[in-house]
């Protein structure tokens, strides 16, 4: 059993802390957001993540997991301090490291025993060395014994607990092998491959992984554009490609493009890093361009179908960037809504979990209680997030409710032939075969 402090109780920090507690460690989760910590103390989750509420409750009851805003209390006796704070995009696409710096400074100021500082936040290559410098400078004269280990996180929102407990791999990077081995001990129980590298290599593995997955999405979206024009079906193309073990099915999914708190910001940050160090990230630029194009193309399709979008009522099904999460950061729905409103469209929307997060951002969108209220009087419906709830809608009822029976399937989830047989005008992404 180890004593662990996790700094930051967002999607990564809260899941990491809770899972480590569940594996038998004593964990204190720390955040600067008092409201968040007070809620967590009452058992109220700050995020929607399947299974998290029960796992938190279980481990709090067992006395292995607690929450605080008090850095000193959280760090007292901790052998490990995991940094899991946000690293959002800065003005130029770079990763904004202000929260990482603040966490490192607090650790430097308040710890007076040997500690391993583990960086779980996604940070530019070289940040581990930078964090070590910050701690060294701020603790000078106190002879603080510490090491920095990079331990990038690969969990996916929506299946985060399962991803943590059944990780494909754990990556640990450090200039100190002993410190990396110590962190490895925490993960041994998961029985997954553990790769130990130097600090910078570990940091790059995270960015390269996300950039590669984003590339797969943009690749299939580029193919989708061609399928649309050439009369092929991109869904079937992706399946046919994916059976090849060298390619694989995952992330070959055409649609409105990738979103979320990771892919867009990490590809941007990697491209920024590349330029800053004299290399030309041509592929990454194309990946970002194609991703943006997907949102615009959906709006183009709607405009083409409806003539003009001015004063047209467009219903959006799904707001979160993907199903099973309430996260709307960089969600394709937001950009599409913005573009539609720019052209004078009246937008209404519904999402199973993301309405609360959306309410703060989408002030001019009418947030509805269910998909049928969205459809009522709409000129078109756009499926932006493939929640299960949207897969089996009562389309006969929907057709009766809509002013114009136009469906834009931004996730290629619905059955075109069935919908056309009901009298809908159906558009998917790259489903040229069914358009012809
Ligand atoms: P988040 O925004 O959900 O949570 C960050 C938390 O850190 C917030 O609660 C915030 O109040 C807290 N915080 C900020 N500064 C702090 C400080 N100085 N001390 C204590 N708490 C502080 O972020 P997230 O989605 O969990 O992402 C965290 C990091 O993990 C990012 O670098 C992200 O890129 C990376 N990551 C995220 C995911 C994901 O799916 N969300 C997956 C892999 C990696």
Coordinates of C-alpha atoms and ligand atoms in Angstrom, one line a residue:
X1 CA 0.0 0.0 0.0
X2 CA 1.4 3.4 -1.0
X3 CA 0.3 6.9 0.0
X4 CA -0.5 8.9 -3.1
X5 CA -1.6 12.5 -3.6
X6 CA -3.3 13.3 -6.9
X7 CA -3.3 17.0 -7.8
X8 CA -6.3 17.8 -10.0
X9 CA -9.7 16.0 -9.8
X10 CA -10.8 16.2 -13.4
X11 CA -11.4 13.4 -15.8
X12 CA -7.9 12.1 -15.4
X13 CA -7.1 12.9 -11.7
X14 CA -10.4 11.7 -10.3
X15 CA -10.3 8.4 -12.2
X16 CA -6.6 7.8 -11.5
X17 CA -7.0 8.6 -7.8
X18 CA -10.1 6.4 -7.4
X19 CA -8.5 3.5 -9.3
X20 CA -5.3 3.6 -7.3
X21 CA -7.5 3.6 -4.1
X22 CA -9.4 0.7 -5.4
X23 CA -6.1 -1.1 -5.9
X24 CA -5.5 -0.8 -2.2
X25 CA -3.5 2.5 -1.9
X26 CA -4.3 5.4 0.3
X27 CA -5.1 8.3 -1.9
X28 CA -5.8 12.0 -1.3
X29 CA -7.3 13.8 -4.3
X30 CA -6.6 17.5 -4.2
X31 CA -8.1 20.4 -6.2
X32 CA -8.1 24.2 -6.1
X33 CA -11.8 24.2 -6.9
X34 CA -13.5 24.3 -3.5
X35 CA -16.9 23.7 -5.0
X36 CA -15.7 20.5 -6.7
X37 CA -14.1 19.2 -3.5
X38 CA -17.1 20.0 -1.4
X39 CA -19.3 18.1 -3.8
X40 CA -17.0 15.2 -3.9
X41 CA -17.1 15.0 -0.1
X42 CA -20.9 14.7 -0.5
X43 CA -20.6 12.0 -3.1
X44 CA -21.5 14.4 -6.0
X45 CA -19.4 13.8 -9.1
X46 CA -18.0 16.8 -11.0
X47 CA -18.1 14.8 -14.2
X48 CA -20.2 12.1 -15.8
X49 CA -18.1 8.9 -16.1
X50 CA -19.8 5.5 -16.1
X51 CA -19.2 3.6 -12.8
X52 CA -17.2 6.4 -11.2
X53 CA -19.7 7.4 -8.6
X54 CA -20.0 3.9 -7.2
X55 CA -16.3 3.3 -7.2
X56 CA -15.6 6.6 -5.4
X57 CA -18.3 5.8 -2.8
X58 CA -16.9 2.4 -2.2
X59 CA -13.3 3.6 -1.7
X60 CA -14.3 6.5 0.5
X61 CA -16.3 4.1 2.7
X62 CA -13.2 1.8 2.9
X63 CA -11.2 4.8 4.1
X64 CA -8.7 4.6 1.2
X65 CA -9.9 7.8 -0.7
X66 CA -10.4 11.4 0.5
X67 CA -10.7 14.8 -1.0
X68 CA -9.2 18.2 0.0
X69 CA -8.2 21.6 -1.1
X70 CA -5.4 21.7 1.4
X71 CA -2.1 21.1 -0.3
X72 CA -0.2 20.6 3.0
X73 CA -2.7 18.0 4.2
X74 CA -2.8 16.2 0.9
X75 CA 1.0 16.0 0.5
X76 CA 1.7 15.0 4.1
X77 CA 3.6 11.7 4.0
X78 CA 2.8 11.1 0.3
X79 CA 5.4 9.0 -1.5
X80 CA 3.9 10.0 -4.9
X81 CA 2.4 13.3 -6.1
X82 CA 0.6 12.8 -9.4
X83 CA 0.0 16.0 -11.3
X84 CA -3.2 15.7 -13.3
X85 CA -4.1 19.3 -14.0
X86 CA -5.4 20.7 -17.3
X87 CA -3.0 21.7 -20.0
X88 CA -5.4 23.7 -22.4
X89 CA -4.4 25.3 -25.6
X90 CA -2.7 28.7 -25.3
X91 CA -3.2 31.5 -27.8
X92 CA -0.8 30.1 -30.3
X93 CA -1.8 26.5 -30.0
X94 CA 0.9 25.7 -27.4
X95 CA 0.1 23.8 -24.3
X96 CA -0.6 26.3 -21.5
X97 CA 1.5 25.1 -18.5
X98 CA 0.3 27.5 -15.9
X99 CA -1.5 24.9 -13.9
X100 CA 1.4 22.5 -14.0
X101 CA 3.7 25.2 -12.8
X102 CA 1.4 26.1 -9.9
X103 CA 1.2 22.5 -8.9
X104 CA 5.0 22.0 -9.1
X105 CA 5.5 25.2 -7.0
X106 CA 3.1 24.0 -4.3
X107 CA 4.9 20.6 -4.1
X108 CA 8.3 22.4 -3.9
X109 CA 7.1 24.7 -1.2
X110 CA 5.2 22.2 1.0
X111 CA 6.9 18.9 0.8
X112 CA 9.7 18.1 3.3
X113 CA 10.2 14.4 2.7
X114 CA 11.4 12.3 -0.3
X115 CA 8.8 12.2 -3.0
X116 CA 8.3 11.1 -6.6
X117 CA 6.5 13.7 -8.7
X118 CA 4.6 11.9 -11.4
X119 CA 3.4 13.9 -14.3
X120 CA 0.1 12.6 -15.8
X121 CA -0.9 15.7 -17.6
X122 CA -0.2 15.8 -21.3
X123 CA 2.8 18.1 -21.5
X124 CA 5.2 19.2 -24.2
X125 CA 8.5 17.3 -24.5
X126 CA 10.9 18.8 -22.0
X127 CA 8.3 19.7 -19.4
X128 CA 9.5 17.0 -17.0
X129 CA 13.0 18.7 -16.9
X130 CA 11.3 22.0 -16.5
X131 CA 9.2 20.8 -13.6
X132 CA 12.4 19.4 -12.0
X133 CA 14.1 22.8 -12.4
X134 CA 11.1 24.6 -10.8
X135 CA 11.1 22.3 -7.8
X136 CA 14.9 22.4 -7.4
X137 CA 15.0 26.2 -7.5
X138 CA 12.1 26.7 -5.1
X139 CA 13.3 24.2 -2.6
X140 CA 17.0 25.3 -2.8
X141 CA 18.6 25.3 0.6
X142 CA 16.2 22.6 1.9
X143 CA 17.8 19.6 0.2
X144 CA 14.5 18.2 -0.9
X145 CA 14.9 14.7 -2.3
X146 CA 12.6 14.3 -5.3
X147 CA 12.5 12.7 -8.8
X148 CA 10.2 13.5 -11.7
X149 CA 8.6 10.7 -13.7
X150 CA 6.5 11.1 -16.7
X151 CA 3.5 8.8 -16.8
X152 CA 1.2 9.9 -19.7
X153 CA -2.4 8.9 -19.5
X154 CA -4.2 7.1 -22.3
X155 CA -7.7 6.6 -20.8
X156 CA -10.8 7.4 -22.9
X157 CA -13.6 9.4 -21.4
X158 CA -16.7 7.1 -21.2
X159 CA -14.6 4.0 -20.5
X160 CA -12.0 5.6 -18.2
X161 CA -12.2 3.1 -15.3
X162 CA -12.0 0.1 -17.6
X163 CA -9.1 1.7 -19.6
X164 CA -7.2 2.3 -16.4
X165 CA -7.7 -1.1 -14.9
X166 CA -7.1 -2.9 -18.3
X167 CA -4.5 -0.6 -19.7
X168 CA -2.9 -1.6 -23.0
X169 CA 0.4 -0.4 -21.6
X170 CA 1.8 1.9 -18.9
X171 CA 4.5 4.3 -20.0
X172 CA 7.0 5.7 -17.5
X173 CA 9.8 8.1 -18.3
X174 CA 12.5 9.3 -16.0
X175 CA 16.1 10.3 -15.8
X176 CA 16.1 8.2 -12.6
X177 CA 15.5 4.5 -13.2
X178 CA 14.8 3.8 -9.5
X179 CA 12.0 6.4 -9.4
X180 CA 10.5 4.9 -12.5
X181 CA 10.7 1.4 -11.0
X182 CA 8.9 2.8 -7.9
X183 CA 6.0 4.1 -10.0
X184 CA 6.0 0.8 -11.9
X185 CA 5.3 -1.0 -8.6
X186 CA 2.0 0.8 -8.4
X187 CA 0.9 -0.7 -11.7
X188 CA 2.3 -4.2 -11.5
X189 CA -1.0 -5.5 -10.2
X190 CA -2.6 -4.5 -13.6
X191 CA -0.4 -7.1 -15.3
X192 CA 0.0 -5.0 -18.5
X193 CA 3.2 -4.1 -20.4
X194 CA 5.2 -1.4 -18.6
X195 CA 7.5 0.5 -20.8
X196 CA 10.3 2.5 -19.1
X197 CA 12.0 5.2 -21.1
X198 CA 13.7 8.5 -20.6
X199 CA 11.5 11.5 -19.7
X200 CA 11.3 13.1 -23.1
X201 CA 10.6 9.9 -24.9
X202 CA 7.6 9.2 -22.6
X203 CA 6.3 12.7 -23.2
X204 CA 6.6 12.2 -26.9
X205 CA 4.8 8.8 -26.8
X206 CA 1.7 10.5 -25.6
X207 CA 1.6 13.2 -28.2
X208 CA 2.6 10.8 -31.0
X209 CA -0.2 8.4 -30.0
X210 CA -2.9 11.0 -30.0
X211 CA -1.7 12.5 -33.2
X212 CA -1.7 9.1 -34.8
X213 CA -5.3 8.4 -33.8
X214 CA -6.4 11.9 -35.0
X215 CA -4.6 11.1 -38.3
X216 CA -6.7 7.9 -38.7
X217 CA -9.9 10.0 -38.2
X218 CA -8.8 12.6 -40.7
X219 CA -7.6 10.0 -43.2
X220 CA -10.9 8.2 -43.3
X221 CA -12.7 11.6 -43.5
X222 CA -10.7 12.5 -46.5
X223 CA -11.6 9.1 -48.1
X224 CA -15.2 9.8 -47.1
X225 CA -15.2 13.0 -49.2
X226 CA -14.1 10.9 -52.2
X227 CA -16.6 8.2 -51.5
X228 CA -19.4 10.7 -51.6
X229 CA -18.4 11.9 -55.0
X230 CA -17.5 8.5 -56.4
X231 CA -20.4 6.5 -55.2
X232 CA -18.7 4.3 -52.6
X233 CA -19.7 3.8 -48.9
X234 CA -17.0 4.8 -46.5
X235 CA -18.5 2.7 -43.7
X236 CA -17.9 -0.4 -45.7
X237 CA -14.5 0.9 -46.9
X238 CA -13.4 1.3 -43.3
X239 CA -14.6 -2.2 -42.4
X240 CA -12.8 -3.7 -45.4
X241 CA -9.6 -1.8 -44.5
X242 CA -9.9 -2.6 -40.8
X243 CA -9.8 -6.4 -41.2
X244 CA -6.2 -5.9 -42.2
X245 CA -4.3 -6.4 -38.9
X246 CA -1.8 -3.8 -40.0
X247 CA -4.6 -1.2 -40.2
X248 CA -7.2 -2.2 -37.6
X249 CA -10.8 -0.9 -37.3
X250 CA -10.3 1.6 -34.4
X251 CA -10.7 5.2 -35.3
X252 CA -11.5 4.6 -38.9
X253 CA -14.8 6.3 -38.4
X254 CA -16.0 9.0 -40.8
X255 CA -18.1 11.8 -39.5
X256 CA -18.0 15.3 -38.2
X257 CA -14.3 14.8 -37.1
X258 CA -12.6 14.4 -33.8
X259 CA -13.1 16.6 -30.8
X260 CA -12.8 16.5 -27.0
X261 CA -10.3 17.9 -24.6
X262 CA -7.4 15.9 -26.1
X263 CA -7.0 15.3 -29.8
X264 CA -7.5 18.8 -31.1
X265 CA -5.4 20.5 -28.4
X266 CA -2.7 17.8 -28.5
X267 CA -2.3 17.9 -32.3
X268 CA -2.1 21.7 -32.1
X269 CA 0.5 21.6 -29.3
X270 CA 2.6 19.0 -31.2
X271 CA 2.5 21.0 -34.3
X272 CA 3.4 24.1 -32.3
X273 CA 6.3 22.2 -30.7
X274 CA 7.5 21.1 -34.2
X275 CA 7.6 24.6 -35.6
X276 CA 9.3 25.9 -32.5
X277 CA 12.0 23.4 -33.0
X278 CA 12.5 24.0 -36.7
X279 CA 10.6 21.1 -38.2
X280 CA 7.6 21.3 -40.5
X281 CA 4.5 19.4 -39.3
X282 CA 2.9 19.0 -42.7
X283 CA 0.9 15.9 -41.9
X284 CA -0.4 17.4 -38.6
X285 CA -1.5 20.5 -40.4
X286 CA -3.4 18.4 -42.9
X287 CA -5.0 16.4 -40.0
X288 CA -6.2 19.6 -38.4
X289 CA -7.5 21.1 -41.7
X290 CA -9.5 18.0 -42.6
X291 CA -11.0 17.9 -39.1
X292 CA -12.2 21.4 -39.5
X293 CA -13.5 20.8 -43.0
X294 CA -15.8 18.1 -41.7
X295 CA -17.8 20.5 -39.6
X296 CA -18.1 23.0 -42.5
X297 CA -19.0 20.3 -44.9
X298 CA -22.0 19.3 -42.7
X299 CA -23.2 22.9 -42.8
X300 CA -22.7 23.0 -46.6
X301 CA -24.8 19.9 -47.0
X302 CA -27.6 21.4 -44.9
X303 CA -27.4 24.7 -46.8
X304 CA -27.4 22.8 -50.1
X305 CA -30.5 20.9 -49.1
X306 CA -32.5 23.7 -47.5
X307 CA -31.5 26.4 -50.0
X308 CA -30.6 28.9 -47.3
X309 CA -30.1 28.4 -43.5
X310 CA -31.6 31.8 -42.6
X311 CA -34.4 31.3 -40.1
X312 CA -34.4 27.6 -40.7
X313 CA -34.9 25.5 -37.5
X314 CA -32.0 23.0 -37.2
X315 CA -32.2 20.4 -34.4
X316 CA -29.0 19.0 -33.1
X317 CA -29.0 15.5 -31.5
X318 CA -26.0 15.2 -29.2
X319 CA -23.7 17.8 -27.8
X320 CA -20.9 15.9 -26.1
X321 CA -17.8 15.3 -28.2
X322 CA -18.6 11.5 -28.1
X323 CA -21.1 9.3 -26.3
X324 CA -20.9 8.3 -22.6
X325 CA -19.4 11.6 -21.5
X326 CA -20.7 15.0 -20.6
X327 CA -17.5 16.7 -21.9
X328 CA -18.2 19.3 -24.6
X329 CA -14.7 20.7 -24.9
X330 CA -13.9 21.1 -28.7
X331 CA -17.1 19.1 -29.5
X332 CA -17.9 19.2 -33.2
X333 CA -21.5 20.1 -32.3
X334 CA -20.3 23.4 -30.9
X335 CA -18.5 24.5 -34.1
X336 CA -21.4 23.3 -36.3
X337 CA -23.9 25.2 -34.1
X338 CA -21.7 28.3 -34.3
X339 CA -21.5 28.1 -38.1
X340 CA -25.3 27.5 -38.4
X341 CA -26.1 30.5 -36.2
X342 CA -23.8 32.6 -38.3
X343 CA -26.0 31.9 -41.3
X344 CA -29.1 32.8 -39.3
X345 CA -30.3 29.3 -38.4
X346 CA -32.4 28.8 -35.3
X347 CA -30.8 26.0 -33.3
X348 CA -32.2 23.7 -30.8
X349 CA -30.5 20.7 -29.2
X350 CA -30.7 17.8 -26.8
X351 CA -28.0 15.6 -25.1
X352 CA -28.4 12.9 -22.5
X353 CA -25.5 14.1 -20.2
X354 CA -24.0 17.3 -21.6
X355 CA -27.0 19.8 -21.2
X356 CA -25.6 21.3 -18.0
X357 CA -22.2 22.0 -19.5
X358 CA -23.8 23.2 -22.7
X359 CA -26.2 25.6 -21.0
X360 CA -23.3 27.8 -19.9
X361 CA -21.9 28.0 -23.4
X362 CA -24.9 27.8 -25.8
X363 CA -27.0 30.7 -24.5
X364 CA -28.8 31.2 -27.9
X365 CA -29.6 27.5 -28.3
X366 CA -33.0 26.2 -27.2
X367 CA -32.1 23.1 -25.1
X368 CA -34.9 20.6 -25.3
X369 CA -36.1 17.8 -23.0
X370 CA -35.8 15.0 -25.6
X371 CA -35.2 14.2 -29.3
X372 CA -38.8 14.6 -30.2
X373 CA -39.0 18.1 -28.8
X374 CA -35.9 18.9 -31.0
X375 CA -37.7 17.5 -34.0
X376 CA -40.9 19.3 -33.5
X377 CA -41.2 21.9 -36.3
X378 CA -37.5 21.4 -37.4
X379 CA -36.4 21.9 -41.0
X380 CA -33.5 19.4 -40.5
X381 CA -32.0 17.2 -37.8
X382 CA -28.3 16.7 -37.4
X383 CA -26.9 13.7 -35.5
X384 CA -23.8 15.1 -33.9
X385 CA -23.1 12.5 -31.1
X386 CA -24.0 8.8 -31.6
X387 CA -25.5 8.2 -28.1
X388 CA -27.3 4.8 -28.1
X389 CA -30.5 6.6 -27.4
X390 CA -30.4 8.1 -30.9
X391 CA -29.9 4.8 -32.7
X392 CA -33.4 3.5 -32.2
X393 CA -35.6 6.6 -32.4
X394 CA -39.3 6.4 -33.4
X395 CA -38.6 7.9 -36.9
X396 CA -42.3 7.6 -37.9
X397 CA -43.1 10.0 -35.0
X398 CA -40.1 12.2 -35.9
X399 CA -41.3 12.5 -39.6
X400 CA -44.7 13.6 -38.4
X401 CA -43.2 16.3 -36.2
X402 CA -40.7 17.8 -38.6
X403 CA -41.5 20.7 -40.9
X404 CA -39.0 19.3 -43.5
X405 CA -38.0 15.6 -43.3
X406 CA -34.2 16.2 -43.7
X407 CA -31.7 14.1 -41.7
X408 CA -28.0 14.8 -41.7
X409 CA -26.3 11.8 -40.1
X410 CA -23.0 13.3 -38.9
X411 CA -22.0 9.9 -37.4
X412 CA -23.1 7.5 -40.1
X413 CA -25.2 5.7 -37.5
X414 CA -28.6 5.5 -39.1
X415 CA -29.9 3.2 -41.8
X416 CA -30.2 5.3 -45.0
X417 CA -32.5 2.8 -46.9
X418 CA -34.9 2.5 -44.0
X419 CA -35.1 6.3 -43.5
X420 CA -35.5 7.0 -47.2
X421 CA -38.3 4.4 -47.3
X422 CA -40.1 6.5 -44.6
X423 CA -39.8 9.6 -46.9
X424 CA -36.8 11.3 -45.3
X425 CA -34.1 13.0 -47.2
X426 CA -31.0 11.4 -45.7
X427 CA -27.3 12.5 -45.8
X428 CA -24.4 10.8 -44.2
X429 CA -20.7 11.4 -44.4
X430 CA -19.1 9.6 -47.3
X431 CA -22.1 7.3 -48.0
X432 CA -22.0 7.9 -51.8
X433 CA -23.3 4.5 -52.6
X434 CA -26.6 5.2 -50.9
X435 CA -26.8 8.7 -52.4
X436 CA -26.7 7.5 -55.9
Ligands
LIG1 P1 -9.9 18.7 -16.2 O1 -9.9 20.1 -16.7 O2 -11.1 17.8 -16.3 O3 -9.3 18.7 -14.7 C1 -8.3 19.5 -14.3 C2 -8.5 19.7 -12.8 O4 -7.3 20.3 -12.3 C3 -9.6 20.7 -12.5 O5 -10.5 20.2 -11.5 C4 -8.8 21.9 -11.9 O6 -9.6 22.7 -10.9 C5 -7.6 21.3 -11.3 N1 -6.5 22.2 -11.1 C6 -6.0 23.1 -11.9 N2 -4.9 23.7 -11.3 C7 -4.7 23.1 -10.1 C8 -3.7 23.2 -9.1 N3 -2.7 24.0 -9.2 N4 -3.8 22.4 -8.0 C9 -4.9 21.5 -7.9 N5 -5.8 21.3 -8.9 C10 -5.7 22.1 -10.0 O7 -8.7 18.0 -17.0 P2 -8.5 16.5 -17.5 O8 -9.4 16.3 -18.7 O9 -8.6 15.6 -16.4 O10 -7.1 16.5 -18.1 C11 -5.9 16.6 -17.3 C12 -4.7 16.3 -18.1 O11 -4.7 15.0 -18.6 C13 -4.6 17.2 -19.3 O12 -3.2 17.5 -19.6 C14 -5.1 16.3 -20.4 O13 -4.6 16.7 -21.7 C15 -4.6 15.0 -20.0 N6 -5.5 13.8 -20.5 C16 -6.8 14.0 -20.5 C17 -7.6 12.9 -20.9 C18 -9.1 13.0 -21.0 O14 -9.7 12.1 -21.5 N7 -9.7 14.0 -20.4 C19 -7.0 11.7 -21.3 C20 -5.6 11.6 -21.3 C21 -4.8 12.7 -20.8

